[in-house]
Amino acid sequence: MSRVRALAADERRSVRASRRNGWRGSALVRRVLAAGARAHTGYGGAAAFFAAVVAVYFAHALFGGGVLLPFDFLVYLDPVFAAGAPGALPARPSNVLMGWDRVYQFHPWLVFNFQAFARGEFPLWNPLSAGGTPHLALDQTAVLDPVAFVAGLLFGPHRAGTLRAVLSVGIAGAGMLALTRRLRLPAAGGLIAALAFSFGGWFILWLGRPMSVAAAWLPWILWGIDRLLEGRRPMLDAALVAGFVAFSLFAGHIETTAHVLVFAVIFTAFAARRHGSRPGTRLRAVLPGLAALAAGVAAAAILVLPFAAFLLGEAGGPGIRGGPDRSAIATLLAGLRGAVDPAQVLGTLTTAVVPVLALPGSLRFAAPPPNLGESTIYIGAVPLLLAVLAPVMSARRGEVWFWVAAAAAGLALCWRLPVWDLVNQLPGMRWTEPGRLRLVYVFAASVLSAYGVDALSRARLRIDWRVVLAAAALLGLGAIWTASRVDAADPDALRRGLAGWCAALLLLPALRMQPSPRLRLAIVGLTAVELTVALHGVQPTLPAEDVYPTTPVTTYLRQAAGSRIATYPIDGRKPMAGASHLVYGLDSVEGYNVLYSSRWRKLMDLINEGAPPRNDPGEDWVLLEDPGDPLVDLLGVDYLITADVGRDRLAGAGILRQFSNLAWEDGRVAILENPDPLPAAFFVERVHLVATPDAAAAALRRPELDFRREAVVEASTAESRIRPHLGAPLDAHGTIDARPSRFDEVILDLNRRTPGFLVIRSAFSRGWHATLDGQPRELLPTDVAFMGMEIPAGHHRLRLHYDPLAFRIGSAVTMITFLALAVGVLIEQQRKRRAWR
């Protein structure tokens, strides 16, 4: 009997155990337990600490009403803004090299974007720069960037760039925390990685530029891929990855996003291995990740297709970005030889521990030019030491060595080492700047620092004091070498350059701390203090009233509504350079863009032919170098802004041949007026037909051609496109009334007694469409860079509208992609609910 009772009790215990095990093995309980375990890893505290660092680091910009823009150097260089200089200028201006693009391009573009939005327009076309440019297709204008849009709504257009920069740092750091959490790294390690990446040299020195915003989405893309390959919510995770890729592209730097995508493809294979795919099925396992990345590119087709169409078409083809085309053998040999510059390698390695590139007084340290912003690989000396310790001490060698290989490959490719440079010869990579692959190194090294913290947490490390003293001696020698590299006349640069060495010295005795929580606290504190000291203030914050102030010059020019301007520097002083005229709504024939129409470049080269060079700052600039050329009248330039150096010097420069009237001067700036520029639209008496832009340029340069009465029109099949009688003399009389219109629209009321030919002084582009009294009409390239068309007799209304085909197709692809992703997520959600029921 007792044996029977014992057997019954064993059975009851077995049943209870099986029920308990079955409950614990259910998917719901496993998820709840896993979520509970993750919640107690300290990542909530790490996120709060990171947010506090962001708030302290950018306190002046966020809460003090400042603008995060190094505008102060422009007060020293530009006589237009010297009059609006603040009362107390710094002894030295900000580093010109690092502030150049932000002041001359990105801030004016953001302001222009919001000017268009305020008018209820989508800025497809910019009529105020270089005779008119396809604004969206330039890609760096960031028209579609959601971060910039939110920043503009919250802070307004002039402070939008400030909040955008701060948000990009927050996005990058939060993404790194999310990624390291998925990699099952400790919270302290994730925090170190987040600080190293988002407050390191690469990110902070590119702060406020589209490349930093594009790179901020890198950790989120990798986080989404790792979730996707885990296979729990494939459609939702694929939609997240696609959205992050699209946001990176919308940020406005396709080159950086291209490097992000290349690294994301490699990480997809790594993530498939992490989740246990067998070698034979690994290719099939990575397909969801690759499909999600491709969906992200498709979701951004509204930007990618117009950019590609403009680059490959009107801008002159990919050769303008990647050099002349070469044979396959020449390309192979170039890749095998490489193009490494030892000075560049030394400079890059120096910036791993000396982050003084963008400080006043350290300009000589910025050479060579490719070492500009992407050269600084500084992530902090403490994270760098942790990254070095990771492969030595970590038990998770497979994962660690992936990141070691990624960091090494990033440097090898950006340095263009022999054999490695073969990757840079691939068509997609050849159109990008290899130096920006330092991003891959910075990101991988930051993740390695988290693995280093993980290794220290697992190990019982106690360093002998003799080792500490030896390392301290080496660091002391390094500090002396650092001081020799930094301009000693700038104590601030020296102090910042030594920040990393001091933090490394303090880390060595901290490694002896036990238990490990105290060690992790010391590492986090040293990293935060080091990065704050080393790089805080690299991009200065100025009062809002000191950034693009209203000056007497800008007031005078804005009163002359509808006028077109140009500039001419004297004694190195560049008035209203770059795209700065956009802030004030001024129309300039010059520009500082990523891409230009090849026709506009050809016309400007024709005008500047034979003029002495005026220290052209780069190929991205289009400048009027010969204001005395008669073709300036064809451009319609009303005013020339230059330095007020006296009439004799202006006459000696040949300026007064076209700009003979002195309209305004104040001792700093002179505004000269052109007494007889051509209007925005005019009729001509004769049309000369040519077949190519080169032939049009040659005809326009002939001395006997009067461009005021004659037009050079490209029409290869003249009989079918222009009526034969247009070759005969025409009546140039008629009335032209311009109506208020949008940025991407021109409306003219025309009245003629006889048929004629109209020249419209707006840059020609295939995206322009014309209707005459509601009927489509063909526009023809005229005078190399402008538009023209035949006008019949009578009263007519001409409407020109910019609506490129690539934008229409891209919009459709974007909408279809987002709709397909949304439908897929909804279907997956419904299936999950049915399964739950």
PDB file of N, CA, C and O in Angstrom, residues 330-354:
ATOM      1  N   ALA A 330      43.318  49.850 -66.965  1.00  0.00           N
ATOM      2  CA  ALA A 330      43.839  51.003 -66.230  1.00  0.00           C
ATOM      3  C   ALA A 330      43.216  51.099 -64.841  1.00  0.00           C
ATOM      4  O   ALA A 330      43.894  51.421 -63.862  1.00  0.00           O
ATOM      5  N   THR A 331      41.926  50.793 -64.750  1.00  0.00           N
ATOM      6  CA  THR A 331      41.260  50.818 -63.445  1.00  0.00           C
ATOM      7  C   THR A 331      41.840  49.757 -62.525  1.00  0.00           C
ATOM      8  O   THR A 331      42.081  50.001 -61.335  1.00  0.00           O
ATOM      9  N   LEU A 332      42.079  48.551 -63.070  1.00  0.00           N
ATOM     10  CA  LEU A 332      42.644  47.472 -62.260  1.00  0.00           C
ATOM     11  C   LEU A 332      44.036  47.830 -61.768  1.00  0.00           C
ATOM     12  O   LEU A 332      44.374  47.636 -60.589  1.00  0.00           O
ATOM     13  N   LEU A 333      44.856  48.385 -62.647  1.00  0.00           N
ATOM     14  CA  LEU A 333      46.215  48.760 -62.245  1.00  0.00           C
ATOM     15  C   LEU A 333      46.201  49.878 -61.201  1.00  0.00           C
ATOM     16  O   LEU A 333      47.001  49.869 -60.254  1.00  0.00           O
ATOM     17  N   ALA A 334      45.284  50.831 -61.354  1.00  0.00           N
ATOM     18  CA  ALA A 334      45.186  51.913 -60.377  1.00  0.00           C
ATOM     19  C   ALA A 334      44.810  51.365 -59.003  1.00  0.00           C
ATOM     20  O   ALA A 334      45.345  51.805 -57.975  1.00  0.00           O
ATOM     21  N   GLY A 335      43.905  50.405 -58.975  1.00  0.00           N
ATOM     22  CA  GLY A 335      43.520  49.820 -57.696  1.00  0.00           C
ATOM     23  C   GLY A 335      44.630  49.013 -57.064  1.00  0.00           C
ATOM     24  O   GLY A 335      44.804  49.027 -55.838  1.00  0.00           O
ATOM     25  N   LEU A 336      45.392  48.305 -57.875  1.00  0.00           N
ATOM     26  CA  LEU A 336      46.498  47.509 -57.331  1.00  0.00           C
ATOM     27  C   LEU A 336      47.611  48.396 -56.794  1.00  0.00           C
ATOM     28  O   LEU A 336      48.236  48.077 -55.778  1.00  0.00           O
ATOM     29  N   ARG A 337      47.880  49.516 -57.474  1.00  0.00           N
ATOM     30  CA  ARG A 337      48.928  50.426 -57.010  1.00  0.00           C
ATOM     31  C   ARG A 337      48.482  51.208 -55.780  1.00  0.00           C
ATOM     32  O   ARG A 337      49.263  51.494 -54.888  1.00  0.00           O
ATOM     33  N   GLY A 338      47.187  51.570 -55.762  1.00  0.00           N
ATOM     34  CA  GLY A 338      46.713  52.415 -54.686  1.00  0.00           C
ATOM     35  C   GLY A 338      47.156  53.853 -54.886  1.00  0.00           C
ATOM     36  O   GLY A 338      47.843  54.197 -55.856  1.00  0.00           O
ATOM     37  N   ALA A 339      46.746  54.710 -53.966  1.00  0.00           N
ATOM     38  CA  ALA A 339      47.121  56.124 -54.036  1.00  0.00           C
ATOM     39  C   ALA A 339      47.387  56.663 -52.639  1.00  0.00           C
ATOM     40  O   ALA A 339      46.983  57.762 -52.288  1.00  0.00           O
ATOM     41  N   VAL A 340      48.074  55.867 -51.856  1.00  0.00           N
ATOM     42  CA  VAL A 340      48.294  56.233 -50.459  1.00  0.00           C
ATOM     43  C   VAL A 340      49.260  57.407 -50.365  1.00  0.00           C
ATOM     44  O   VAL A 340      50.233  57.497 -51.110  1.00  0.00           O
ATOM     45  N   ASP A 341      48.966  58.321 -49.448  1.00  0.00           N
ATOM     46  CA  ASP A 341      49.810  59.473 -49.170  1.00  0.00           C
ATOM     47  C   ASP A 341      50.346  59.324 -47.757  1.00  0.00           C
ATOM     48  O   ASP A 341      49.575  59.411 -46.785  1.00  0.00           O
ATOM     49  N   PRO A 342      51.641  59.094 -47.584  1.00  0.00           N
ATOM     50  CA  PRO A 342      52.172  58.898 -46.221  1.00  0.00           C
ATOM     51  C   PRO A 342      51.868  60.057 -45.282  1.00  0.00           C
ATOM     52  O   PRO A 342      51.598  59.843 -44.098  1.00  0.00           O
ATOM     53  N   ALA A 343      51.890  61.287 -45.797  1.00  0.00           N
ATOM     54  CA  ALA A 343      51.583  62.430 -44.941  1.00  0.00           C
ATOM     55  C   ALA A 343      50.142  62.375 -44.453  1.00  0.00           C
ATOM     56  O   ALA A 343      49.838  62.724 -43.309  1.00  0.00           O
ATOM     57  N   GLN A 344      49.245  61.913 -45.335  1.00  0.00           N
ATOM     58  CA  GLN A 344      47.845  61.801 -44.935  1.00  0.00           C
ATOM     59  C   GLN A 344      47.673  60.719 -43.871  1.00  0.00           C
ATOM     60  O   GLN A 344      46.913  60.888 -42.912  1.00  0.00           O
ATOM     61  N   VAL A 345      48.390  59.606 -44.014  1.00  0.00           N
ATOM     62  CA  VAL A 345      48.318  58.538 -43.030  1.00  0.00           C
ATOM     63  C   VAL A 345      48.795  59.043 -41.668  1.00  0.00           C
ATOM     64  O   VAL A 345      48.159  58.813 -40.628  1.00  0.00           O
ATOM     65  N   LEU A 346      49.907  59.753 -41.659  1.00  0.00           N
ATOM     66  CA  LEU A 346      50.439  60.284 -40.403  1.00  0.00           C
ATOM     67  C   LEU A 346      49.469  61.285 -39.780  1.00  0.00           C
ATOM     68  O   LEU A 346      49.217  61.270 -38.570  1.00  0.00           O
ATOM     69  N   GLY A 347      48.921  62.151 -40.622  1.00  0.00           N
ATOM     70  CA  GLY A 347      47.972  63.129 -40.096  1.00  0.00           C
ATOM     71  C   GLY A 347      46.741  62.473 -39.510  1.00  0.00           C
ATOM     72  O   GLY A 347      46.235  62.881 -38.459  1.00  0.00           O
ATOM     73  N   THR A 348      46.242  61.451 -40.185  1.00  0.00           N
ATOM     74  CA  THR A 348      45.057  60.759 -39.682  1.00  0.00           C
ATOM     75  C   THR A 348      45.346  60.071 -38.361  1.00  0.00           C
ATOM     76  O   THR A 348      44.570  60.163 -37.411  1.00  0.00           O
ATOM     77  N   LEU A 349      46.481  59.366 -38.284  1.00  0.00           N
ATOM     78  CA  LEU A 349      46.823  58.683 -37.033  1.00  0.00           C
ATOM     79  C   LEU A 349      47.051  59.689 -35.907  1.00  0.00           C
ATOM     80  O   LEU A 349      46.729  59.415 -34.741  1.00  0.00           O
ATOM     81  N   THR A 350      47.594  60.841 -36.238  1.00  0.00           N
ATOM     82  CA  THR A 350      47.796  61.861 -35.218  1.00  0.00           C
ATOM     83  C   THR A 350      46.476  62.297 -34.613  1.00  0.00           C
ATOM     84  O   THR A 350      46.345  62.470 -33.399  1.00  0.00           O
ATOM     85  N   THR A 351      45.466  62.458 -35.459  1.00  0.00           N
ATOM     86  CA  THR A 351      44.182  62.923 -34.952  1.00  0.00           C
ATOM     87  C   THR A 351      43.449  61.860 -34.149  1.00  0.00           C
ATOM     88  O   THR A 351      42.383  62.144 -33.589  1.00  0.00           O
ATOM     89  N   ALA A 352      43.985  60.652 -34.057  1.00  0.00           N
ATOM     90  CA  ALA A 352      43.394  59.652 -33.172  1.00  0.00           C
ATOM     91  C   ALA A 352      43.557  60.040 -31.717  1.00  0.00           C
ATOM     92  O   ALA A 352      42.769  59.617 -30.859  1.00  0.00           O
ATOM     93  N   VAL A 353      44.569  60.846 -31.415  1.00  0.00           N
ATOM     94  CA  VAL A 353      44.820  61.238 -30.020  1.00  0.00           C
ATOM     95  C   VAL A 353      44.958  62.740 -29.853  1.00  0.00           C
ATOM     96  O   VAL A 353      45.074  63.219 -28.727  1.00  0.00           O
ATOM     97  N   VAL A 354      44.961  63.513 -30.957  1.00  0.00           N
ATOM     98  CA  VAL A 354      45.130  64.969 -30.876  1.00  0.00           C
ATOM     99  C   VAL A 354      43.975  65.626 -31.637  1.00  0.00           C
ATOM    100  O   VAL A 354      44.102  65.926 -32.821  1.00  0.00           O
TER     101      VAL A 354
END
